[in-house]
Tab-separated table of C-alpha atoms in Angstrom:
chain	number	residue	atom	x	y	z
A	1	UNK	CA	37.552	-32.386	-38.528
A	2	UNK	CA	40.262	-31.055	-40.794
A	3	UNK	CA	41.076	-27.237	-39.823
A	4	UNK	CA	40.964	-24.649	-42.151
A	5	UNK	CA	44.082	-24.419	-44.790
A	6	UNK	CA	45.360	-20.355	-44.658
A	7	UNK	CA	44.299	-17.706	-46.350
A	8	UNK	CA	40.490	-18.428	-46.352
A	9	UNK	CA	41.560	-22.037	-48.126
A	10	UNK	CA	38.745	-24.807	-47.832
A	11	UNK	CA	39.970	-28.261	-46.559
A	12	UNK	CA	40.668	-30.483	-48.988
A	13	UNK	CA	39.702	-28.592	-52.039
A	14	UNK	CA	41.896	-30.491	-54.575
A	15	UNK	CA	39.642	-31.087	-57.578
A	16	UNK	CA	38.818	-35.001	-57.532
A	17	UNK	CA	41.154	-37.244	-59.643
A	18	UNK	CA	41.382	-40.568	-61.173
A	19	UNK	CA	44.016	-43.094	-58.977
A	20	UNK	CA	45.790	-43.519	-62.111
A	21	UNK	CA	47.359	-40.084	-61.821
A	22	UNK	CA	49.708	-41.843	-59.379
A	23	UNK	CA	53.109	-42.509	-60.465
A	24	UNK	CA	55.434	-45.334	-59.107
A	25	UNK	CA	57.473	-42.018	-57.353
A	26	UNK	CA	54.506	-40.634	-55.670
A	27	UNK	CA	54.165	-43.619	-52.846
A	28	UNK	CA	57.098	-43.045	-50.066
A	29	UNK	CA	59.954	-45.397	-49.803
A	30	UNK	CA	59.567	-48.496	-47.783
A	31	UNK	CA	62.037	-50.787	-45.385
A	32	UNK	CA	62.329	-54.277	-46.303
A	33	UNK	CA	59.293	-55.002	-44.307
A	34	UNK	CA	56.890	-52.755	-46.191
A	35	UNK	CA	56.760	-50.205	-43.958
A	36	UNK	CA	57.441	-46.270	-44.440
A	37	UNK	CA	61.004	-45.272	-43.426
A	38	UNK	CA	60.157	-41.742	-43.318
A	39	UNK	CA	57.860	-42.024	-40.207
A	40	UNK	CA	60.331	-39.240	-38.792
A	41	UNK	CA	58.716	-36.604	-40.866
A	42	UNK	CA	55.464	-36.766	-39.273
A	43	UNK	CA	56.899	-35.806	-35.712
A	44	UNK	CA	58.613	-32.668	-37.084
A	45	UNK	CA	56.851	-29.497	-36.566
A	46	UNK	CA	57.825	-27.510	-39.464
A	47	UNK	CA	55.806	-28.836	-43.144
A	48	UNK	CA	57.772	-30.502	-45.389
A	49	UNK	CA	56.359	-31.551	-49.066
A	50	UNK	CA	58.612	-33.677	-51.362
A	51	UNK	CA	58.519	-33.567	-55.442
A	52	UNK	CA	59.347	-35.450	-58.465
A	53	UNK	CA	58.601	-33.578	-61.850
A	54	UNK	CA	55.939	-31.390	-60.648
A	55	UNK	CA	54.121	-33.641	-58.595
A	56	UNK	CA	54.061	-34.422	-55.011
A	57	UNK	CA	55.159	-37.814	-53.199
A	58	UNK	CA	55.222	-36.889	-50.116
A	59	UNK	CA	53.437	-34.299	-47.630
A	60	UNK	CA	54.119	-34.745	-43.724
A	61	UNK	CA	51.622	-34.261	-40.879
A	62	UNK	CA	52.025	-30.855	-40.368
A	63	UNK	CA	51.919	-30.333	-44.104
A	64	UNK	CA	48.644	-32.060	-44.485
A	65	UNK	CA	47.332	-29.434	-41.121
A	66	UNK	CA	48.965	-26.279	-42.748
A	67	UNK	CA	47.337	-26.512	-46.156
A	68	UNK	CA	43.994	-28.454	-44.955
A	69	UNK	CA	44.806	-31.563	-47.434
A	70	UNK	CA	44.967	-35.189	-46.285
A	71	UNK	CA	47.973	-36.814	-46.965
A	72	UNK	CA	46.646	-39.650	-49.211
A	73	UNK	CA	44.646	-37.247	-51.104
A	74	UNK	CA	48.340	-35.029	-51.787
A	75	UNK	CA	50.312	-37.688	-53.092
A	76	UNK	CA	50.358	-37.782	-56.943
A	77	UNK	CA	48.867	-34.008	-57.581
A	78	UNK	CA	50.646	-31.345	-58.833
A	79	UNK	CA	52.422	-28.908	-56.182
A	80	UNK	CA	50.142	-26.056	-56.890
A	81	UNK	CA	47.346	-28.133	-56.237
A	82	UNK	CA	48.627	-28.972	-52.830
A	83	UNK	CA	50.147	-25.488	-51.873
A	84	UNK	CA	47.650	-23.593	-53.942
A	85	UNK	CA	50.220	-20.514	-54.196
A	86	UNK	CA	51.883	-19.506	-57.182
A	87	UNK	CA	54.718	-18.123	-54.855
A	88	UNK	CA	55.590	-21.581	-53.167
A	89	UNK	CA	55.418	-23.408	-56.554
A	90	UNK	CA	57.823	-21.047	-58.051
A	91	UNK	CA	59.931	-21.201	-54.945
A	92	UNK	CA	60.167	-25.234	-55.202
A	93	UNK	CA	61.500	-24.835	-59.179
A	94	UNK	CA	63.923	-22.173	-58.218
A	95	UNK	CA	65.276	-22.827	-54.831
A	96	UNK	CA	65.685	-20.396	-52.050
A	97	UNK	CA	63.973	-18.585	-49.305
A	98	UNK	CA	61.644	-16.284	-48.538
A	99	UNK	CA	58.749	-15.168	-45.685
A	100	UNK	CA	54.817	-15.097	-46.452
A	101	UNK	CA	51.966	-13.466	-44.441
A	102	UNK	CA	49.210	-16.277	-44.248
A	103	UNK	CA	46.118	-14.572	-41.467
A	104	UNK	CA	48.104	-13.441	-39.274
A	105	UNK	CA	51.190	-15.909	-39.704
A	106	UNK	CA	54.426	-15.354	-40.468
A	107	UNK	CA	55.726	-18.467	-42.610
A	108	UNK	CA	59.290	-19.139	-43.512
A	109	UNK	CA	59.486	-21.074	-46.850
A	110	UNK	CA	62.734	-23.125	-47.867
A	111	UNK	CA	63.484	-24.841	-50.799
A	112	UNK	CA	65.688	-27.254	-52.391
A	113	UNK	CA	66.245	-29.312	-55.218
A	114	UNK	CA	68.228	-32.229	-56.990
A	115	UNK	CA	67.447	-32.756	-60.804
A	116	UNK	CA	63.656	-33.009	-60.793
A	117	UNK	CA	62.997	-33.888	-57.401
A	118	UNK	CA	62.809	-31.205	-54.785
A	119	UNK	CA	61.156	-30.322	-51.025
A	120	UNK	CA	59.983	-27.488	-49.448
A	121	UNK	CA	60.038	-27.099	-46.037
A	122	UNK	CA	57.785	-24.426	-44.360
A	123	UNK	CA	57.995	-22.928	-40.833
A	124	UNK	CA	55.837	-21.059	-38.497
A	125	UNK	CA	57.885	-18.264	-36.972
A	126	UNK	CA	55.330	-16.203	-35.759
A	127	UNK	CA	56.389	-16.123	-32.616
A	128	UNK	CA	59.984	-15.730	-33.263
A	129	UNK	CA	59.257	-12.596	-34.959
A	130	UNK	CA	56.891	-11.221	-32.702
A	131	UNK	CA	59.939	-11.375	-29.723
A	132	UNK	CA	62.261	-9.911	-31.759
A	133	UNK	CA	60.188	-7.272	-32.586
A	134	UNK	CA	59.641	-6.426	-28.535
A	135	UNK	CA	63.298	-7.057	-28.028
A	136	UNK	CA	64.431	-4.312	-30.716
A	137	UNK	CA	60.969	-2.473	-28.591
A	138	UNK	CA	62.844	-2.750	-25.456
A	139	UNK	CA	66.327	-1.563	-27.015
A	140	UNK	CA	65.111	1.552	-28.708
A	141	UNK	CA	63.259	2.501	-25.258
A	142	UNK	CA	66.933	1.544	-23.634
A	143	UNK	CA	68.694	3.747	-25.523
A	144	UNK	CA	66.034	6.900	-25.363
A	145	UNK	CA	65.853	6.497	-21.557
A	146	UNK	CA	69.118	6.190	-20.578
A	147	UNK	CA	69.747	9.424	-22.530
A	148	UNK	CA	67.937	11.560	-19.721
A	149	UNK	CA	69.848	10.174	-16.128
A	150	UNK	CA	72.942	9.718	-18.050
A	151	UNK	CA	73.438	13.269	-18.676
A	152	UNK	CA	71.835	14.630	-14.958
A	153	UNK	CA	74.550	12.002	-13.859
A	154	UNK	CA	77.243	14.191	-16.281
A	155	UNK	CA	76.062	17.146	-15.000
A	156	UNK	CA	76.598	16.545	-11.429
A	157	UNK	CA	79.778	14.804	-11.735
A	158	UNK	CA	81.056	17.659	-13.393
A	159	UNK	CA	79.715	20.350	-10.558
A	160	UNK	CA	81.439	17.920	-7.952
A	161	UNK	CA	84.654	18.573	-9.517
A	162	UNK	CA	85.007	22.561	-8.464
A	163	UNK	CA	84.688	23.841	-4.546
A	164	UNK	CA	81.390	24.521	-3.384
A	165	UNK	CA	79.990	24.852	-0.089
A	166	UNK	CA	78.848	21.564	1.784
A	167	UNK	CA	75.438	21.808	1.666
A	168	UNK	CA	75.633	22.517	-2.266
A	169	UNK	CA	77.807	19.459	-3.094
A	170	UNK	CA	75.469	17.423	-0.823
A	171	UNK	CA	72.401	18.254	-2.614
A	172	UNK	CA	74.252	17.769	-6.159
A	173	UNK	CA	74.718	14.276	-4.105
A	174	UNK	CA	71.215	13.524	-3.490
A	175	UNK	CA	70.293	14.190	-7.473
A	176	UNK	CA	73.167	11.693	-8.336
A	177	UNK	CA	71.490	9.462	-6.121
A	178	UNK	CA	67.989	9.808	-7.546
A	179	UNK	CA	69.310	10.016	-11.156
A	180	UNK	CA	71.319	5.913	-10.010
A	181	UNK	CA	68.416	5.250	-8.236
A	182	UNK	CA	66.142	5.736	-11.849
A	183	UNK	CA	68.736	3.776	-13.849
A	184	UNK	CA	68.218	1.049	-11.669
A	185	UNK	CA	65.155	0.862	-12.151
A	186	UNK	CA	65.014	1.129	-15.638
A	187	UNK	CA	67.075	-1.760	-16.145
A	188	UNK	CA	64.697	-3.743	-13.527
A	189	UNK	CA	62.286	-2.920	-16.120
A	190	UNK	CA	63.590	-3.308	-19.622
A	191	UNK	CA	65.303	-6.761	-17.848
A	192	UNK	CA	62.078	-8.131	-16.013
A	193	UNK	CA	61.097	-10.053	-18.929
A	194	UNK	CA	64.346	-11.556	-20.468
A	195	UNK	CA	65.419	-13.156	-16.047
A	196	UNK	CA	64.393	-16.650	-15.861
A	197	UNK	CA	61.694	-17.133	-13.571
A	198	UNK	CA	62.023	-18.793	-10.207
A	199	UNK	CA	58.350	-19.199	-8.555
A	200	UNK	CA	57.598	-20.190	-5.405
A	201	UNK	CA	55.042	-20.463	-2.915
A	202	UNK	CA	54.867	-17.694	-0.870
A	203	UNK	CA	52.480	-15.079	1.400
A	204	UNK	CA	51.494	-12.403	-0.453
A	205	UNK	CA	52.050	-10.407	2.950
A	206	UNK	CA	55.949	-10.806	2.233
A	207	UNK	CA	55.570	-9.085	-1.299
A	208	UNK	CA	53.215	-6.310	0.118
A	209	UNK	CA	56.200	-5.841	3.148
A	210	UNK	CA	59.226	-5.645	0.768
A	211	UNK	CA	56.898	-3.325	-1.609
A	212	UNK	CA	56.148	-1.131	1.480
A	213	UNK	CA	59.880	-0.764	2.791
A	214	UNK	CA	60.732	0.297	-0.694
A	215	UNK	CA	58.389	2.954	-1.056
A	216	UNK	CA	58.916	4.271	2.567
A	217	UNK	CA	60.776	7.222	1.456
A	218	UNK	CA	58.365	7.537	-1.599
A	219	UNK	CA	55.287	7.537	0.640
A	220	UNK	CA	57.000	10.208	3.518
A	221	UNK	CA	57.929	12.601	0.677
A	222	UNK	CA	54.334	12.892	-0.744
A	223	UNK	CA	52.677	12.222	2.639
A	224	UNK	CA	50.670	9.419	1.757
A	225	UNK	CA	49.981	5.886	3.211
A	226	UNK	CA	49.214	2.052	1.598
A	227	UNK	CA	47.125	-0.158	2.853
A	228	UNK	CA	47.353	-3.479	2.241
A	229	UNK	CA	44.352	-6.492	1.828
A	230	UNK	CA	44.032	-10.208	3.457
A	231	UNK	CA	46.856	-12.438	2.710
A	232	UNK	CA	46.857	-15.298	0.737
A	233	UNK	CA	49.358	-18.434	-0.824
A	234	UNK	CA	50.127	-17.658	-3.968
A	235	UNK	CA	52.784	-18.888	-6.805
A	236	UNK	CA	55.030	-16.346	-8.421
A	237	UNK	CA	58.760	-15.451	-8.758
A	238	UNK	CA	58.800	-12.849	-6.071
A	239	UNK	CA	60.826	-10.426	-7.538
A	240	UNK	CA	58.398	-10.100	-10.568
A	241	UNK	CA	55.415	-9.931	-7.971
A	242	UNK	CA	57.709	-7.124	-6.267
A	243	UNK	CA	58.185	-5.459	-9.351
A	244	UNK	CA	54.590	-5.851	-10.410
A	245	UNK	CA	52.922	-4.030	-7.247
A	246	UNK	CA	55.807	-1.283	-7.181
A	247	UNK	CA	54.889	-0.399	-11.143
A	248	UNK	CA	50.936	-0.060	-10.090
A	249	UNK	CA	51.252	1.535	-6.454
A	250	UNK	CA	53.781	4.015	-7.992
A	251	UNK	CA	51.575	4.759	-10.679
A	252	UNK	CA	48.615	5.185	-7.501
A	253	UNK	CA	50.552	7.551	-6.141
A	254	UNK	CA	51.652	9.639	-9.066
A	255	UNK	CA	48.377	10.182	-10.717
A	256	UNK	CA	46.310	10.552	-7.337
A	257	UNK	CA	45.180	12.883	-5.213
A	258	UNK	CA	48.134	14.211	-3.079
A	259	UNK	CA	48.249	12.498	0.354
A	260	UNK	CA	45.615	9.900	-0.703
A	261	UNK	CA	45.603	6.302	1.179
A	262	UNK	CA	46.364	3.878	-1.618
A	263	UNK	CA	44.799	0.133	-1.014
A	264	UNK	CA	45.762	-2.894	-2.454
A	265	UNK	CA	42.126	-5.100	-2.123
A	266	UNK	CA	42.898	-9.389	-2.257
A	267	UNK	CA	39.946	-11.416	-3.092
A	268	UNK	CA	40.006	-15.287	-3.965
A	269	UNK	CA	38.455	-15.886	-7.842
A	270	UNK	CA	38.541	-19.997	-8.154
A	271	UNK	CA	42.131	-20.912	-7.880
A	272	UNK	CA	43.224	-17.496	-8.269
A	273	UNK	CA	43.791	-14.470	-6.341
A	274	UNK	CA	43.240	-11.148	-7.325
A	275	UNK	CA	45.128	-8.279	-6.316
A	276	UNK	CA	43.844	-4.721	-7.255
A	277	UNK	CA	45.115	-1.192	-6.434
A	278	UNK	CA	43.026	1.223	-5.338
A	279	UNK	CA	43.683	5.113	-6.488
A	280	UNK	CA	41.312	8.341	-6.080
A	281	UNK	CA	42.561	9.655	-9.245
A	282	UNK	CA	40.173	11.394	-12.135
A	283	UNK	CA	38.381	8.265	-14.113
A	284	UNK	CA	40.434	7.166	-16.870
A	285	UNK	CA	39.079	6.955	-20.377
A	286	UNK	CA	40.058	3.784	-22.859
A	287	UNK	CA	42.360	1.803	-20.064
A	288	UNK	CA	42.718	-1.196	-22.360
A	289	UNK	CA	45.121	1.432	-24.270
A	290	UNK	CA	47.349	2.438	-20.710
A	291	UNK	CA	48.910	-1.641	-21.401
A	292	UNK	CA	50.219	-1.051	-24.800
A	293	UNK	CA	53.695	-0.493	-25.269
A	294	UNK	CA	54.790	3.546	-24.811
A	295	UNK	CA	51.581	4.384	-23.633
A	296	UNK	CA	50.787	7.155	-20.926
A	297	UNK	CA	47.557	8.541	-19.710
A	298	UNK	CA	46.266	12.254	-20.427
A	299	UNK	CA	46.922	12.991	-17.129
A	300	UNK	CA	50.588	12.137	-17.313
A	301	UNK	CA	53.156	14.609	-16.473
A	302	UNK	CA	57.189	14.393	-16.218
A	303	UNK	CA	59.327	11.796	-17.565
A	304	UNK	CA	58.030	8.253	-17.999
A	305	UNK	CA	58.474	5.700	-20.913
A	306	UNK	CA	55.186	4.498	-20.586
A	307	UNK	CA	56.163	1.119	-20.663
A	308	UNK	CA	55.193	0.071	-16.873
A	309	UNK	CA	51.653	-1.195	-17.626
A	310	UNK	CA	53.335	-3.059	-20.530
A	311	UNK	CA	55.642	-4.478	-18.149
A	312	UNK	CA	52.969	-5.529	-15.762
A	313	UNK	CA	50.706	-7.240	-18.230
A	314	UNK	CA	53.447	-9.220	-19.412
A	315	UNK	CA	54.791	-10.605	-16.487
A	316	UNK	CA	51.223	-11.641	-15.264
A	317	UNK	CA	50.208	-13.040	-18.544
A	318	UNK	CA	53.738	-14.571	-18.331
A	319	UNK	CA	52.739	-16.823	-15.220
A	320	UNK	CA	48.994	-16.506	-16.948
A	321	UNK	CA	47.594	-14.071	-14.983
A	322	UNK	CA	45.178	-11.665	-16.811
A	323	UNK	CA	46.214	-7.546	-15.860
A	324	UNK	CA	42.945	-4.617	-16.439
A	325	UNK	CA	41.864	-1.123	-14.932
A	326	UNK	CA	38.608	-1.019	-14.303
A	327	UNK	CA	36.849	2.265	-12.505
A	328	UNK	CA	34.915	0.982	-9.011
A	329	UNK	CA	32.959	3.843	-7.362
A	330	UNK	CA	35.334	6.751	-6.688
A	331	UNK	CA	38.365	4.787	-7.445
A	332	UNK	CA	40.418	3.895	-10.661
A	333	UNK	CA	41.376	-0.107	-10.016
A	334	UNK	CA	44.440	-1.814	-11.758
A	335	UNK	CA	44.001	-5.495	-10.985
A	336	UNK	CA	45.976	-8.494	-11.473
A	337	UNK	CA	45.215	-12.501	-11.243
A	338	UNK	CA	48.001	-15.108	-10.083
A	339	UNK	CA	47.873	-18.467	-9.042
A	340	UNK	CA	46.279	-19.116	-5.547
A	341	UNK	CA	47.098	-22.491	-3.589
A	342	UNK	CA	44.827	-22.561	-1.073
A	343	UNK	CA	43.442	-20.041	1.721
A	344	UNK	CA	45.911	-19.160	5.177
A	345	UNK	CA	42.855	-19.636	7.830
A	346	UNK	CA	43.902	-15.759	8.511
């Protein structure tokens, strides 16, 4: 079946016509064997439609998909037949460039011409627009969160520089630490998604042990403890997997109870594996909202950019993983799927 042309267009919907509406231009050159030496066309993935004097002569397969119209039934009719857009006709007369919304689609339209022949060429750069729109995202949350350590960092450089007892430049120390300490993670963060990955197999015990040696000094200062679920093979980059559970148990332990247990539950789902953190925190309203992009919870207090949950879903749709919060019993429940490869016998 023939999918549906944009913008609500039926497939071929060219009004019927008689075959003598077919110039000697409108069939493609051939080789000296008879056959078509443009074959090349179909395998490229942008659309490309050739002209002569208003009328088409050539559409390629992706041409024929984009605007729903075979490629037998193209040849001969007039380009705004085809295209069915005033705005791409025009554009093939005139020459040039320009972007179209089509549903949801961003299209890049190029076109050329040569007396009265001329072909527009038509790309789909959705995508391409969609990551440089979270790349100037991730810059503009660069540049307002760096604004915050950098000047603490200021601050106690500049107090370092006059006499002061001992224990008062040490403890100026510690907030320079703390203050490098957030940097580096911030740039862990705003990076995570631009580092190539490297998976692996691996136990998910050794991501749960690096995660807990981390947050030893996390845990001790807020006197809490994490427990940790049955192991199981996975495949993930580790340091994303790392980066993944230190985003949700971090978030456990800010917006929980003080000196709560925080537990990170495992169950196999198929192939996969679920991972899920466990908090005793006040149920959270609209959690589909917490993964958008500079998005915080009521309950949030102090600096954040609100761009860990962000982070999370799109590393684990990144290896595709699905990431949700979900409320179970007394707990609020951030879960995570990754690849499984088979159970440990543990």
């Amino acid at each position: 079946m023939t999918p549906p042309a944009p913008d609500g267009l039926s497939p071929d919907g060219l009004p019927p016509g008689p075959a003598a509406r077919l110039t000697p231009n409108a069939t493609p050159p051939e080789t000296a064997d008879g056959a078509p030496d443009d074959a090349w066309m179909d395998a490229l993935p942008q659309a490309v439609l050739l002209a002569r004097a208003g009328l088409v002569t050539r559409v390629n397969a992706s041409a024929a998909r984009l605007w729903g119209v075979p490629q037998e039934r193209a040849l001969g009719r007039p380009v705004l037949e085809v295209v069915r857009r005033h705005t791409l006709e025009t554009l093939l007369e005139r020459d040039g460039e320009l972007e179209l919304e089509v549903t949801g689609r961003t299209l890049r339209c190029a076109a050329t011409r040569s007396g009265d022949q001329g072909a527009l060429i038509v790309e789909d750069v959705t995508e391409h627009r969609r990551r440089e729109a979270e790349l100037r995202e991730a810059t503009a949350v660069l540049s307002h969160e760096f604004r915050t350590p950098v000047a603490a960092l200021r601050g106690v450089l500049e107090a370092l520089e006059y006499d002061m007892p001992r224990d008062l430049s040490q403890n100026f120390v510690r907030q320079g630490l703390q203050e490098t300490e957030r940097l580096a993670r911030l740039v862990e963060d705003l990076a995570v998604g631009f580092r190539p990955t490297r998976a692996r197999t691996l136990p998910l015990a050794e991501a749960f042990t690096r995660a807990e040696r981390l947050l030893s000094a996390d845990l001790h200062a807020r006197g809490a403890a994490v427990s940790f679920g049955a192991d199981h093979l996975v495949r993930a980059d580790p340091d994303k997997l790392l980066q993944v559970l230190l985003n949700l148990i971090e978030n456990a332990l800010k917006y929980g109870p003080a000196g709560q247990r925080v537990e990170v539950v495992t169950a196999e789902r198929g192939t996969w594996v679920e991972v899920s953190v466990l908090d005793r925190g006040t149920p959270i309203p609209d959690t589909e909202n917490l993964f958008r992009a500079h998005t915080r919870g009521r309950a949030a207090t102090g600096q954040g950019s609100g761009m860990g949950l962000y982070i999370v879903r799109s590393i684990v749709q990144g290896w595709g993983g699905q990431a949700w919060a979900e409320r179970r019993g007394d707990a609020n429940a951030f879960c995570f799927t990754l690849p499984g490869v088979g159970g440990l016998g543990l």
